Amino acid sequence: MENNVVLTMRGIYKEFPGVKALQNVDFTLCKGEVHALMGENGAGKSTLVKCLTGVYEKDAGEIRIDGKEGPVSIRSPQDAQNLGISTVYQEITLCPNLTVAENMFIGRGNYKFINWSAQEKRADEILEKLNIPAKASQQLGTCSLAVQQMVAIARAVDMECKVLILDEPTSSLDEREVELLFTLMRELKADGVGIIFITHFLDQVYEICDKITVLRNGELVGEYLIKDMPQVELVSAMLGKALDDISKLKDEKGRFNEGSETVYEAHDLSSAEGVKPFDFKIRKGEVNGFTGLLGSGRSESVRAIFAADRVTGGKVKVNGKDVKISKPKDAMKNGIGYLPEDRKGDGIIADLSVKDNIILAQQVLKGFWHPFKKAEAEKIADEYIKLLQVKTASKDTPIKSLSGGNQQKVILARWLLTHPQYLILDEPTRGIDVGTKTEIQKQVLKLSKDGVGITFISSEIQEMLNVCTRLVVMKDRNIVGELKDDELSQENIMKTIAGGN
């Protein structure tokens, strides 16, 4: 092992029931290096970090730390901490009601016999050394999110951290706070700490990192020097090529028609989830998509359209008339349907039957004082189960008993029943088999021919190219470009993301 290498992971395997999460993954981190770990959702980043930090036990492979001759055994987070491996997560895991010093030293020794005067002095020395704008006696909750992140890092550094893992540390920070954090990272780098930086902000990777390791579908794509890896090539490495050969669907889709009637239009729309003001319109019969890397703001944008997140600004028109959409029911009343990205958390009502899940949205519109008659509800359920070929033992089967693909069909049926004029589908085919994916995509194209405006979002670029006539390209929660018809290609999407304008 080279003298400047602080961490080596070789041949790491990790499998869960039915899922090969990591397959023969290698990773190397040097002292005084900021190394980006990149990949889309499901690439294996979190699993690799959890194997390194003892949250998961790897199935095969070896880990070596700081030049030790033999591999180390990491069976718990405490093992990782003892080896000098610390993690600072996106969500602050400290206690805001305690002081900065208490957060830095809590859990280290017998709490009753700690000399807090000495600890506060020690904490102030560390804070000053790292140029962190906080006092040891200050209550942590009074500090900004960026400073709280820095305190978490200071705690790790004082525990003789050799490997520091920063998992999406900038997702809730503004530009000034990000620069404060980067200044601290540069100081730690100068002190020889190896930093693993996980983020979806490409510009930040190129500002702070020395190397990049890319994972895709649980496998290593490669390790690259920043100077040798243009952004467009990084995006290509992360996205790869779609596995599903369903290009024949392209022949069934139409072309973008600028003259079609506009069914929904937004101007300067923004939300509490950090979506920056944007303009957007969808036309009758159009299939448009929001695309961009994970974290680009594609899901947050459509959640703002449906008012699933609190809308903070903007004006909206439906069929040319000004309307106010401040909650999902307002959107539903204006003919907008929304199949959410998180099927289990925001979509299905797990303990209700297939039938009850299908009629749910229409029941909300009718009002719960006007329930469906039993015979009517059963007729509707039978009709949509047949239409979408939902595989279920009965319409009264709890939806949680169905496969993911069939749950997705039930949610789609729910919105079809409301006869929407604008339907938003966020990751409608994630985690389902190829056959069901094709069925859903065919249904999307059929709906568009019937005049429904559709927004279709997928992590698989080729899938969007198969069904969309126009793509809105996003980066860092901004719209950075728009492509349509013959402009639609994976290469053009990657160039637009990398170019950023």
mmCIF file of C-alpha atoms in Angstrom, residues 349-358 381 385 390-403 407 410:
data_model
loop_
_atom_site.group_PDB
_atom_site.id
_atom_site.type_symbol
_atom_site.label_atom_id
_atom_site.label_comp_id
_atom_site.label_asym_id
_atom_site.label_seq_id
_atom_site.Cartn_x
_atom_site.Cartn_y
_atom_site.Cartn_z
ATOM 1 C CA ILE A 349 -52.784 3.407 1.345
ATOM 2 C CA ALA A 350 -51.254 0.060 2.270
ATOM 3 C CA ASP A 351 -54.026 -1.409 4.424
ATOM 4 C CA LEU A 352 -56.867 -0.429 2.093
ATOM 5 C CA SER A 353 -58.074 -2.723 -0.672
ATOM 6 C CA VAL A 354 -57.286 -2.394 -4.361
ATOM 7 C CA LYS A 355 -60.841 -1.138 -4.887
ATOM 8 C CA ASP A 356 -60.594 1.554 -2.197
ATOM 9 C CA ASN A 357 -57.232 2.738 -3.521
ATOM 10 C CA ILE A 358 -58.679 3.081 -7.022
ATOM 11 C CA ALA A 381 -62.680 -1.389 -9.712
ATOM 12 C CA ILE A 385 -58.367 -3.773 -13.077
ATOM 13 C CA VAL A 390 -53.767 -5.466 -12.640
ATOM 14 C CA LYS A 391 -52.744 -8.855 -11.274
ATOM 15 C CA THR A 392 -54.639 -9.289 -8.022
ATOM 16 C CA ALA A 393 -56.523 -12.142 -6.373
ATOM 17 C CA SER A 394 -59.495 -9.847 -5.820
ATOM 18 C CA LYS A 395 -60.490 -6.193 -5.898
ATOM 19 C CA ASP A 396 -60.799 -6.541 -2.110
ATOM 20 C CA THR A 397 -57.181 -7.670 -1.684
ATOM 21 C CA PRO A 398 -55.107 -5.218 0.398
ATOM 22 C CA ILE A 399 -52.913 -3.285 -2.005
ATOM 23 C CA LYS A 400 -49.829 -3.978 0.124
ATOM 24 C CA SER A 401 -50.085 -7.616 -1.009
ATOM 25 C CA LEU A 402 -49.537 -6.678 -4.666
ATOM 26 C CA SER A 403 -46.210 -6.406 -6.469
ATOM 27 C CA GLN A 407 -49.453 -1.172 -7.047
ATOM 28 C CA VAL A 410 -53.640 0.831 -9.200
#
